[in-house]
């Protein structure tokens, strides 16, 4: 057992964990944040996507001990002051959440994507960049609409 | 799913890493872990300790030194794809890095891990071999031609650590690959480079023995550096992989097609 401290959604989480603990287990089983899902467990589906020091990563394939001291944001940390983020609202509006299981990962990947491109996105780029997130229920149509909508809001807010 | 028990260490110096390697029965180095951890989950590897190399300063940083580009082994695919130094010196290498896997994987996977692993379908080996890079370790400098050794095999000895890759700057470099629709790993990828009169073609995804140089195409291109020069040429299908993604004949044909695409797309990674 090793004591590990990770700042999750702005709050320092210190827990004794085994070396084999994956970041997703640290978040779900130790920090009690169950919004981050395990879909495939093989680094393919993206349901476990969180932001590690500001970048989207798959938390099912990262050891918690390897990110001791880091900053992590999960789906629970996106809403500010009880208000959903632009992308979360867009998912609601365009019915992007569908089955819901992969939604947290989609939203985390989409948020990172909008930030990396500073909102300058077109449909082709969104589809290509969501390659690491698997949705088995539709052709991603509503998810892509939601990301493009939130990207537009991001551009409008930019100074 | 919880993994089997093992220890994790994050040394800050090369000496500490080497010391740890000697202390355990079945140690393994780890970098991004994006190949090794999935392998361990499937119990295809079962090290008793993971020695994380990423905090060691010698494995970090990207530098342009005169006519060479040096990239630390712990550099992530994302860093390589967005580095201004890489984009300026060898734009095709930055483009290749940006074409690997998906954004989440690129934020974590490293060049050192990919090249040390030498997966027959990985992207970087084609670039390292074509560009004639030196693989600099904690013990020596290994020319790319001597580094790759069959499927998942390399010249690395027990406990040897890749510190960085040293690339001579090419006059031309281009990469093209056709990806598997399921895994997105290349079914065949060709990295073409020219430096002075020397042409090198590194092929990944296709060869039975992993990454290889297509020397017949190199000779033809040295005489005439145009896509037309390799028209009608194909590598021997006898040396090609045959699997669910395609027959050996299909692969041989694809290598030729991708080589011509690479010649037409300098500075980029043409992905299909
Ligand atoms: C979903 C998915 C899709 C992928 N698609 C592609 C793809 O299309 N193309 C592609 O090329 N790759 C692909 N990859 C592989 C990805 O690029 C890996 O990150 C990379 O191959 C391994 O890098 P790593 O840093 O994660 O290595 P690790 O998993 O940490 O290590 C791999 C091996 O290298 C050894 N090692 C690591 N660093 C060093 C070092 N400095 N010196 C000596 N030995 C070392 C380790 O001991 C281990 O044996 C994919 C991976 C995933 C999960
Ligand atoms: S659970 Fe991590 S990628 Fe599927
Ligand atoms: S939203 Fe979950 S499978 Fe499509």
Short mmCIF file of C-alpha atoms and ligand atoms in Angstrom, two decimals:
data_model
loop_
_atom_site.label_atom_id
_atom_site.label_comp_id
_atom_site.label_asym_id
_atom_site.label_seq_id
_atom_site.Cartn_x
_atom_site.Cartn_y
_atom_site.Cartn_z
CA UNK A 1 0.00 0.00 0.00
CA UNK A 2 1.20 3.46 -0.88
CA UNK A 3 -0.37 6.77 0.08
CA UNK A 4 -1.35 8.72 -3.01
CA UNK A 5 -2.69 12.26 -3.34
CA UNK A 6 -4.51 13.33 -6.45
CA UNK A 7 -6.45 16.57 -6.79
CA UNK A 8 -9.79 15.51 -8.22
CA UNK A 9 -12.18 18.24 -9.34
CA UNK A 10 -10.24 20.72 -7.21
CA UNK A 11 -10.34 18.62 -4.05
CA UNK A 12 -7.28 16.83 -2.68
CA UNK A 13 -7.99 13.09 -2.42
CA UNK A 14 -5.45 11.19 -0.32
CA UNK A 15 -5.89 7.41 -0.07
CA UNK A 16 -3.84 4.33 0.69
CA UNK A 17 -3.92 2.24 -2.46
CA UNK A 18 -2.21 -0.87 -3.83
CA UNK A 19 0.35 -0.27 -6.56
CA UNK A 20 -1.83 -2.13 -9.08
CA UNK A 21 -4.74 0.33 -8.61
CA UNK A 22 -5.78 1.91 -11.88
CA UNK A 23 -6.78 5.56 -11.99
CA UNK A 24 -10.38 4.58 -12.79
CA UNK A 25 -10.52 2.43 -9.63
CA UNK A 26 -8.98 5.22 -7.58
CA UNK A 27 -11.75 7.52 -8.79
CA UNK A 28 -14.64 5.07 -8.40
CA UNK A 29 -13.66 2.95 -5.40
CA UNK A 30 -11.53 5.32 -3.34
CA UNK A 31 -12.81 8.80 -4.23
CA UNK A 32 -16.41 7.56 -4.61
CA UNK A 33 -16.89 9.26 -7.98
CA UNK A 34 -18.77 6.76 -10.12
CA UNK A 35 -19.45 8.95 -13.15
CA UNK A 36 -16.30 7.58 -14.81
CA UNK A 37 -17.28 4.24 -16.32
CA UNK A 38 -15.40 1.10 -17.29
CA UNK A 39 -16.68 -0.10 -20.64
CA UNK A 40 -14.15 -2.26 -22.41
CA UNK A 41 -11.25 -2.30 -19.93
CA UNK A 42 -8.97 -2.63 -22.99
CA UNK A 43 -8.25 1.05 -23.80
CA UNK A 44 -10.62 1.06 -26.77
CA UNK A 45 -13.99 2.52 -25.83
CA UNK A 46 -13.22 5.78 -24.02
CA UNK A 47 -15.97 5.39 -21.38
CA UNK A 48 -13.29 5.92 -18.71
CA UNK A 49 -12.00 9.20 -20.20
CA UNK A 50 -11.01 11.88 -17.67
CA UNK A 51 -8.75 14.92 -17.88
CA UNK A 52 -5.27 14.44 -16.46
CA UNK A 53 -3.51 17.78 -15.99
CA UNK A 54 -5.95 19.18 -18.55
CA UNK A 55 -5.72 16.45 -21.20
CA UNK A 56 -8.15 13.65 -22.05
CA UNK A 57 -6.80 10.21 -21.13
CA UNK A 58 -8.20 6.71 -20.65
CA UNK A 59 -8.14 6.11 -16.90
CA UNK A 60 -8.50 2.32 -17.25
CA UNK A 61 -4.91 2.13 -18.50
CA UNK A 62 -3.11 4.50 -16.13
CA UNK A 63 -1.85 3.52 -12.70
CA UNK A 64 -3.02 5.80 -9.91
CA UNK A 65 0.48 5.72 -8.43
CA UNK A 66 1.88 7.01 -11.73
CA UNK A 67 -0.16 10.22 -11.45
CA UNK A 68 0.43 10.90 -7.76
CA UNK A 69 0.34 14.69 -7.35
CA UNK A 70 -1.58 15.33 -10.57
CA UNK A 71 -4.80 17.24 -11.22
CA UNK A 72 -7.73 15.19 -12.50
CA UNK A 73 -11.13 16.34 -13.69
CA UNK A 74 -14.01 13.89 -13.99
CA UNK A 75 -17.53 14.30 -15.35
CA UNK A 76 -18.61 15.32 -11.83
CA UNK A 77 -16.28 18.32 -12.03
CA UNK A 78 -17.52 19.90 -15.25
CA UNK A 79 -20.60 21.68 -13.89
CA UNK A 80 -19.72 24.97 -12.20
CA UNK A 81 -21.88 26.27 -9.34
CA UNK A 82 -24.67 23.80 -10.19
CA UNK A 83 -24.71 24.91 -13.84
CA UNK A 84 -23.99 22.32 -16.52
CA UNK A 85 -21.15 23.13 -18.92
CA UNK A 86 -22.00 24.24 -22.45
CA UNK A 87 -21.21 20.78 -23.78
CA UNK A 88 -23.32 19.05 -21.13
CA UNK A 89 -26.24 21.34 -22.00
CA UNK A 90 -25.69 20.67 -25.70
CA UNK A 91 -25.78 16.90 -25.07
CA UNK A 92 -29.16 17.39 -23.38
CA UNK A 93 -30.51 19.62 -26.10
CA UNK A 94 -29.43 17.46 -29.05
CA UNK A 95 -30.18 14.17 -27.29
CA UNK A 96 -26.51 13.21 -27.47
CA UNK A 97 -26.67 11.09 -24.35
CA UNK A 98 -28.55 8.14 -25.80
CA UNK A 99 -27.70 4.99 -23.79
CA UNK A 100 -25.77 7.08 -21.31
CA UNK A 101 -23.07 4.60 -20.44
CA UNK A 102 -20.44 6.12 -22.68
CA UNK A 103 -21.71 9.68 -22.25
CA UNK A 104 -19.30 10.76 -19.49
CA UNK A 105 -16.34 9.71 -21.64
CA UNK A 106 -17.84 11.39 -24.71
CA UNK A 107 -18.33 14.63 -22.80
CA UNK A 108 -14.79 14.56 -21.37
CA UNK A 109 -13.27 13.82 -24.80
CA UNK A 110 -15.47 16.49 -26.42
CA UNK A 111 -14.52 19.10 -23.83
CA UNK A 112 -10.82 18.41 -24.41
CA UNK A 113 -11.37 18.54 -28.16
CA UNK A 114 -13.07 21.96 -28.05
CA UNK A 115 -10.24 23.28 -25.88
CA UNK A 116 -7.48 21.90 -28.14
CA UNK A 117 -9.03 23.40 -31.26
CA UNK A 118 -10.17 26.55 -29.44
CA UNK A 119 -13.67 25.87 -30.81
CA UNK A 120 -12.54 25.86 -34.47
CA UNK A 121 -14.19 22.56 -35.39
CA UNK A 122 -16.04 21.12 -38.33
CA UNK A 123 -17.98 17.89 -38.54
CA UNK A 124 -15.15 15.93 -40.16
CA UNK A 125 -12.68 16.90 -37.44
CA UNK A 126 -15.11 16.09 -34.64
CA UNK A 127 -15.81 12.63 -36.08
CA UNK A 128 -12.11 11.95 -36.57
CA UNK A 129 -11.14 13.20 -33.11
CA UNK A 130 -13.82 11.14 -31.35
CA UNK A 131 -12.13 8.02 -32.70
CA UNK A 132 -11.15 6.96 -29.17
CA UNK A 133 -14.76 6.87 -27.95
CA UNK A 134 -17.04 4.09 -29.05
CA UNK A 135 -20.80 4.55 -29.23
CA UNK A 136 -22.62 1.43 -30.35
CA UNK A 137 -26.14 2.83 -30.44
CA UNK A 138 -26.16 5.27 -33.38
CA UNK A 139 -23.97 6.90 -35.96
CA UNK A 140 -22.75 9.52 -33.47
CA UNK A 141 -25.01 12.05 -35.19
CA UNK A 142 -26.42 13.69 -32.08
CA UNK A 143 -23.10 13.55 -30.25
CA UNK A 144 -21.38 15.34 -33.13
CA UNK A 145 -24.18 17.95 -33.24
CA UNK A 146 -23.73 18.58 -29.53
CA UNK A 147 -19.95 19.04 -29.82
CA UNK A 148 -20.35 21.42 -32.78
CA UNK A 149 -22.98 23.42 -30.89
CA UNK A 150 -20.76 23.77 -27.82
CA UNK A 151 -17.77 24.61 -30.03
CA UNK A 152 -19.83 27.47 -31.47
CA UNK A 153 -20.59 28.73 -27.96
CA UNK A 154 -16.88 28.49 -27.12
CA UNK A 155 -16.01 30.63 -30.18
CA UNK A 156 -18.68 33.20 -29.26
CA UNK A 157 -17.26 33.54 -25.73
CA UNK A 158 -13.65 33.83 -26.86
CA UNK A 159 -12.11 37.26 -26.54
CA UNK B 1 -11.27 -5.49 -13.29
CA UNK B 2 -8.45 -5.31 -10.76
CA UNK B 3 -5.10 -6.45 -12.05
CA UNK B 4 -2.89 -9.07 -10.35
CA UNK B 5 -0.55 -7.68 -7.72
CA UNK B 6 2.74 -6.07 -8.67
CA UNK B 7 4.89 -3.22 -7.43
CA UNK B 8 5.31 0.19 -9.05
CA UNK B 9 8.38 2.42 -8.78
CA UNK B 10 9.18 5.79 -10.31
CA UNK B 11 12.97 6.34 -10.16
CA UNK B 12 14.37 9.83 -10.77
CA UNK B 13 17.77 8.76 -12.08
CA UNK B 14 19.14 6.16 -14.49
CA UNK B 15 21.29 4.66 -11.73
CA UNK B 16 18.23 4.21 -9.53
CA UNK B 17 16.33 2.58 -12.43
CA UNK B 18 19.18 0.15 -13.10
CA UNK B 19 19.42 -0.66 -9.38
CA UNK B 20 15.70 -1.40 -9.13
CA UNK B 21 15.89 -3.60 -12.23
CA UNK B 22 18.43 -5.79 -10.42
CA UNK B 23 16.39 -6.05 -7.22
CA UNK B 24 13.36 -7.89 -8.63
CA UNK B 25 12.88 -11.33 -10.23
CA UNK B 26 10.83 -10.26 -13.21
CA UNK B 27 11.08 -6.50 -13.64
CA UNK B 28 9.77 -4.47 -16.55
CA UNK B 29 10.28 -0.88 -17.55
CA UNK B 30 7.14 1.09 -18.32
CA UNK B 31 6.61 4.40 -20.05
CA UNK B 32 3.09 5.30 -21.20
CA UNK B 33 1.93 1.80 -20.29
CA UNK B 34 -0.50 1.84 -23.20
CA UNK B 35 0.90 -1.38 -24.58
CA UNK B 36 2.20 -2.98 -21.42
CA UNK B 37 -0.83 -2.49 -19.12
CA UNK B 38 -3.31 -4.00 -21.63
CA UNK B 39 -0.85 -6.89 -22.10
CA UNK B 40 -0.70 -7.40 -18.33
CA UNK B 41 -4.49 -7.27 -18.06
CA UNK B 42 -4.59 -10.16 -20.52
CA UNK B 43 -1.84 -11.94 -18.54
CA UNK B 44 0.34 -12.11 -21.62
CA UNK B 45 3.01 -10.50 -19.45
CA UNK B 46 3.28 -10.66 -15.67
CA UNK B 47 6.14 -8.53 -14.36
CA UNK B 48 6.48 -8.27 -10.56
CA UNK B 49 7.50 -4.62 -10.73
CA UNK B 50 6.93 -1.77 -13.15
CA UNK B 51 9.80 0.72 -13.24
CA UNK B 52 8.42 3.94 -14.68
CA UNK B 53 11.03 5.76 -16.76
CA UNK B 54 9.19 9.02 -17.36
CA UNK B 55 10.64 11.01 -14.42
CA UNK B 56 14.24 10.47 -15.57
CA UNK B 57 15.52 13.73 -17.10
CA UNK B 58 17.65 12.03 -19.82
CA UNK B 59 14.47 10.63 -21.43
CA UNK B 60 12.77 13.99 -21.78
CA UNK B 61 12.98 16.91 -24.17
CA UNK B 62 13.06 17.61 -27.89
CA UNK B 63 16.16 19.35 -29.27
CA UNK B 64 17.40 20.49 -32.65
CA UNK B 65 21.18 20.24 -32.65
CA UNK B 66 22.70 21.37 -35.94
CA UNK B 67 21.60 18.89 -38.56
CA UNK B 68 19.93 16.46 -36.16
CA UNK B 69 16.65 16.27 -34.28
CA UNK B 70 16.76 14.55 -30.90
CA UNK B 71 13.56 13.30 -29.29
CA UNK B 72 13.52 11.91 -25.75
CA UNK B 73 12.13 8.38 -25.39
CA UNK B 74 9.47 9.53 -22.90
CA UNK B 75 8.02 12.08 -25.35
CA UNK B 76 4.34 11.39 -25.94
CA UNK B 77 2.85 11.01 -29.41
CA UNK B 78 0.90 14.22 -28.71
CA UNK B 79 4.05 16.18 -27.84
CA UNK B 80 5.82 14.93 -30.97
CA UNK B 81 2.83 15.77 -33.17
CA UNK B 82 2.51 19.33 -31.83
CA UNK B 83 6.18 20.24 -31.30
CA UNK B 84 7.22 23.23 -33.42
CA UNK B 85 10.78 21.83 -33.57
CA UNK B 86 9.56 18.50 -34.98
CA UNK B 87 7.09 20.15 -37.37
CA UNK B 88 9.88 22.34 -38.73
CA UNK B 89 12.63 19.71 -38.92
CA UNK B 90 10.68 16.60 -40.02
CA UNK B 91 7.01 17.49 -40.60
CA UNK B 92 6.18 13.93 -41.75
CA UNK B 93 7.30 12.61 -38.36
CA UNK B 94 4.99 15.04 -36.54
CA UNK B 95 2.17 14.03 -38.89
CA UNK B 96 2.84 10.33 -38.28
CA UNK B 97 2.74 10.89 -34.50
CA UNK B 98 -0.59 12.68 -34.88
CA UNK B 99 -2.00 9.72 -36.81
CA UNK B 100 -1.32 7.11 -34.11
CA UNK B 101 -4.37 5.69 -32.31
CA UNK B 102 -6.72 8.32 -30.83
CA UNK B 103 -6.23 11.59 -28.90
CA UNK B 104 -6.45 9.95 -25.47
CA UNK B 105 -3.80 7.35 -26.38
CA UNK B 106 -1.58 10.02 -27.97
CA UNK B 107 -1.62 11.99 -24.72
CA UNK B 108 0.03 9.05 -22.91
CA UNK B 109 1.86 6.67 -25.31
CA UNK B 110 5.54 7.41 -25.93
CA UNK B 111 7.99 7.01 -28.80
CA UNK B 112 10.36 4.99 -26.61
CA UNK B 113 7.64 2.55 -25.61
CA UNK B 114 6.47 2.10 -29.17
CA UNK B 115 9.92 1.51 -30.64
CA UNK B 116 11.06 -0.74 -27.75
CA UNK B 117 7.92 -2.80 -28.27
CA UNK B 118 8.46 -3.11 -32.06
CA UNK B 119 4.92 -4.24 -32.79
CA UNK B 120 4.92 -5.34 -36.46
CA UNK B 121 2.04 -2.92 -37.09
CA UNK B 122 3.27 0.10 -35.11
CA UNK B 123 3.83 3.38 -36.93
CA UNK B 124 7.10 4.73 -35.47
CA UNK B 125 9.37 1.83 -36.50
CA UNK B 126 8.76 2.72 -40.17
CA UNK B 127 9.93 6.30 -39.54
CA UNK B 128 12.90 5.38 -37.34
CA UNK B 129 14.13 2.86 -39.95
CA UNK B 130 13.45 5.05 -42.99
CA UNK B 131 15.03 8.15 -41.50
CA UNK B 132 18.07 6.14 -40.37
CA UNK B 133 17.81 7.36 -36.78
CA UNK B 134 20.20 6.32 -34.02
CA UNK B 135 18.59 4.73 -30.98
CA UNK B 136 20.59 6.14 -28.07
CA UNK B 137 20.48 4.00 -24.92
CA UNK B 138 22.11 4.19 -21.50
CA UNK B 139 24.82 1.87 -22.88
CA UNK B 140 25.41 2.77 -26.56
CA UNK B 141 24.06 4.23 -29.75
CA UNK B 142 22.36 1.72 -32.07
CA UNK B 143 21.80 2.55 -35.77
CA UNK B 144 18.19 1.83 -36.81
CA UNK B 145 19.43 -0.77 -39.32
CA UNK B 146 20.77 -2.85 -36.42
CA UNK B 147 17.93 -2.18 -33.98
CA UNK B 148 14.81 -3.96 -35.23
CA UNK B 149 14.97 -7.74 -34.98
CA UNK B 150 11.83 -9.56 -36.11
CA UNK B 151 8.37 -9.44 -34.51
CA UNK B 152 8.52 -7.60 -31.17
CA UNK B 153 12.31 -8.17 -31.20
CA UNK B 154 14.98 -5.50 -30.82
CA UNK B 155 18.71 -5.23 -30.18
CA UNK B 156 18.00 -4.05 -26.61
CA UNK B 157 19.71 -6.15 -23.94
CA UNK B 158 18.25 -7.07 -20.57
CA UNK B 159 17.74 -3.86 -18.57
CA UNK B 160 18.91 -1.53 -21.37
CA UNK B 161 17.04 1.78 -21.51
CA UNK B 162 16.33 3.88 -24.60
CA UNK B 163 17.15 7.49 -23.77
CA UNK B 164 16.37 9.21 -27.05
CA UNK B 165 16.19 9.01 -30.81
CA UNK B 166 18.60 11.03 -32.92
CA UNK B 167 17.26 11.74 -36.41
CA UNK B 168 19.40 13.13 -39.24
CA UNK B 169 17.35 15.76 -41.09
CA UNK B 170 16.01 14.50 -44.42
CA UNK B 171 15.53 16.53 -47.59
CA UNK B 172 12.23 14.75 -48.14
CA UNK B 173 10.00 12.63 -45.93
CA UNK B 174 6.43 11.38 -46.38
CA UNK B 175 4.29 8.70 -44.77
CA UNK B 176 1.21 6.85 -45.97
CA UNK B 177 -0.79 4.01 -44.42
CA UNK B 178 -3.99 2.08 -44.83
CA UNK B 179 -5.49 1.33 -41.42
CA UNK B 180 -7.39 -1.74 -40.28
CA UNK B 181 -11.04 -0.76 -39.95
CA UNK B 182 -11.19 -2.50 -36.57
CA UNK B 183 -7.94 -1.68 -34.77
CA UNK B 184 -6.79 1.34 -36.83
CA UNK B 185 -3.24 -0.07 -36.78
CA UNK B 186 -1.65 0.03 -40.24
CA UNK B 187 -2.36 -2.93 -42.54
CA UNK B 188 0.51 -1.49 -44.55
CA UNK B 189 2.40 1.75 -44.06
CA UNK B 190 5.32 3.17 -45.99
CA UNK B 191 7.67 5.94 -44.83
CA UNK B 192 9.82 7.31 -47.66
CA UNK B 193 12.77 9.61 -47.03
CA UNK B 194 15.60 11.07 -49.09
CA UNK B 195 18.81 12.67 -47.85
CA UNK B 196 21.20 13.79 -50.54
CA UNK B 197 21.19 10.94 -53.05
CA UNK B 198 20.22 8.29 -50.50
CA UNK B 199 16.63 7.04 -50.45
CA UNK B 200 15.19 4.83 -47.71
CA UNK B 201 11.76 3.21 -47.62
CA UNK B 202 10.59 1.81 -44.26
CA UNK B 203 7.55 -0.48 -44.41
CA UNK B 204 5.40 -1.39 -41.42
CA UNK B 205 2.32 -3.57 -40.93
CA UNK B 206 3.10 -5.79 -43.90
CA UNK B 207 6.24 -7.84 -43.35
CA UNK B 208 6.34 -11.31 -41.77
CA UNK B 209 9.45 -10.24 -39.87
CA UNK B 210 8.08 -6.84 -38.90
CA UNK B 211 9.32 -3.50 -40.16
CA UNK B 212 11.66 -3.74 -43.19
CA UNK B 213 13.40 -1.64 -45.83
CA UNK B 214 12.09 -2.10 -49.35
CA UNK B 215 15.50 -1.98 -50.99
CA UNK B 216 14.36 -2.55 -54.62
CA UNK B 217 12.19 0.54 -54.42
CA UNK B 218 15.04 2.46 -52.80
CA UNK B 219 17.33 1.66 -55.75
CA UNK B 220 14.71 2.70 -58.29
CA UNK B 221 13.98 5.91 -56.42
CA UNK B 222 17.66 6.78 -56.04
CA UNK B 223 17.83 6.86 -59.86
CA UNK B 224 14.50 8.67 -60.34
CA UNK B 225 12.74 10.12 -57.30
CA UNK B 226 9.18 10.05 -58.64
CA UNK B 227 6.12 7.87 -57.96
CA UNK B 228 6.39 6.66 -61.57
CA UNK B 229 9.80 5.13 -60.84
CA UNK B 230 8.16 2.47 -58.64
CA UNK B 231 5.15 1.94 -60.91
CA UNK B 232 4.63 -1.79 -61.48
CA UNK B 233 7.00 -2.76 -58.63
CA UNK B 234 5.88 -4.73 -55.56
CA UNK B 235 7.78 -6.39 -52.74
CA UNK B 236 7.81 -10.21 -52.80
CA UNK B 237 4.44 -11.47 -51.49
CA UNK B 238 6.30 -14.42 -49.93
CA UNK B 239 7.54 -12.13 -47.18
CA UNK B 240 4.15 -10.55 -46.42
CA UNK B 241 1.72 -11.13 -43.56
CA UNK B 242 -1.54 -12.90 -44.45
CA UNK B 243 -4.34 -12.43 -41.91
CA UNK B 244 -7.93 -11.22 -41.51
CA UNK B 245 -6.91 -7.79 -42.76
CA UNK B 246 -5.67 -9.09 -46.08
CA UNK B 247 -3.77 -11.73 -48.04
CA UNK B 248 -0.02 -11.59 -48.66
CA UNK B 249 -0.64 -10.55 -52.30
CA UNK B 250 -2.97 -7.74 -51.18
CA UNK B 251 -0.36 -6.54 -48.70
CA UNK B 252 2.41 -6.56 -51.32
CA UNK B 253 0.22 -4.48 -53.62
CA UNK B 254 -0.71 -2.15 -50.79
CA UNK B 255 2.95 -1.50 -49.91
CA UNK B 256 3.50 -0.29 -53.46
CA UNK B 257 0.39 1.90 -53.41
CA UNK B 258 1.31 3.42 -50.02
CA UNK B 259 4.88 4.07 -51.17
CA UNK B 260 3.56 6.08 -54.13
CA UNK B 261 1.18 7.99 -51.84
CA UNK B 262 4.07 8.78 -49.48
CA UNK B 263 6.09 10.12 -52.41
CA UNK B 264 3.20 12.39 -53.39
CA UNK B 265 2.60 13.68 -49.86
CA UNK B 266 5.82 15.18 -48.47
CA UNK B 267 5.58 16.42 -44.90
CA UNK B 268 2.33 14.62 -44.20
CA UNK B 269 0.85 11.33 -43.13
CA UNK B 270 -1.63 10.12 -45.71
CA UNK B 271 -4.13 8.00 -43.78
CA UNK B 272 -6.78 5.75 -45.33
C1 LIG C 1 -6.39 1.68 -28.37
C2 LIG C 1 -4.97 1.73 -28.83
C3 LIG C 1 -4.69 1.94 -30.18
C4 LIG C 1 -3.37 2.00 -30.62
N1 LIG C 1 -3.14 2.22 -31.96
C5 LIG C 1 -1.85 2.33 -32.40
C6 LIG C 1 -1.56 2.59 -33.77
O1 LIG C 1 -2.45 2.74 -34.59
N2 LIG C 1 -0.26 2.67 -34.14
C7 LIG C 1 0.77 2.52 -33.24
O2 LIG C 1 1.92 2.63 -33.61
N3 LIG C 1 0.53 2.29 -31.94
C8 LIG C 1 -0.76 2.19 -31.50
N4 LIG C 1 -0.99 1.95 -30.18
C9 LIG C 1 0.15 1.72 -29.28
C10 LIG C 1 0.53 3.02 -28.60
O3 LIG C 1 1.16 3.87 -29.51
C11 LIG C 1 1.45 2.71 -27.42
O4 LIG C 1 1.36 3.79 -26.55
C12 LIG C 1 2.90 2.51 -27.75
O5 LIG C 1 3.13 1.55 -28.73
C13 LIG C 1 3.68 2.04 -26.54
O6 LIG C 1 4.14 3.15 -25.88
P1 LIG C 1 4.03 3.25 -24.32
O7 LIG C 1 4.83 4.43 -23.94
O8 LIG C 1 2.62 3.21 -23.91
O9 LIG C 1 4.84 1.92 -23.89
P2 LIG C 1 4.70 0.95 -22.64
O10 LIG C 1 3.44 0.19 -22.72
O11 LIG C 1 5.00 1.67 -21.40
O12 LIG C 1 5.94 -0.01 -22.94
C14 LIG C 1 5.99 -0.90 -24.04
C15 LIG C 1 7.25 -1.75 -23.94
O13 LIG C 1 8.41 -0.96 -24.12
C16 LIG C 1 9.29 -1.03 -22.99
N5 LIG C 1 9.84 0.32 -22.82
C17 LIG C 1 9.11 1.47 -22.67
N6 LIG C 1 9.94 2.53 -22.65
C18 LIG C 1 11.20 2.05 -22.78
C19 LIG C 1 12.50 2.67 -22.84
N7 LIG C 1 12.65 4.01 -22.77
N8 LIG C 1 13.58 1.87 -22.96
C20 LIG C 1 13.45 0.52 -23.05
N9 LIG C 1 12.25 -0.11 -23.02
C21 LIG C 1 11.15 0.64 -22.89
C22 LIG C 1 8.43 -1.53 -21.86
O14 LIG C 1 9.19 -2.25 -20.91
C23 LIG C 1 7.44 -2.42 -22.59
O15 LIG C 1 7.99 -3.69 -22.81
C24 LIG C 1 -2.30 1.86 -29.71
C25 LIG C 1 -2.57 1.66 -28.35
C26 LIG C 1 -3.89 1.59 -27.90
C27 LIG C 1 -4.14 1.38 -26.45
S1 LIG C 2 -12.89 1.37 -20.21
FE1 LIG C 2 -11.14 2.55 -20.64
S2 LIG C 2 -11.19 2.72 -22.76
FE2 LIG C 2 -12.86 1.40 -22.37
S1 LIG C 3 -24.44 6.56 -26.14
FE1 LIG C 3 -23.81 4.69 -25.24
S2 LIG C 3 -23.61 3.28 -26.89
FE2 LIG C 3 -24.17 5.17 -27.79
#
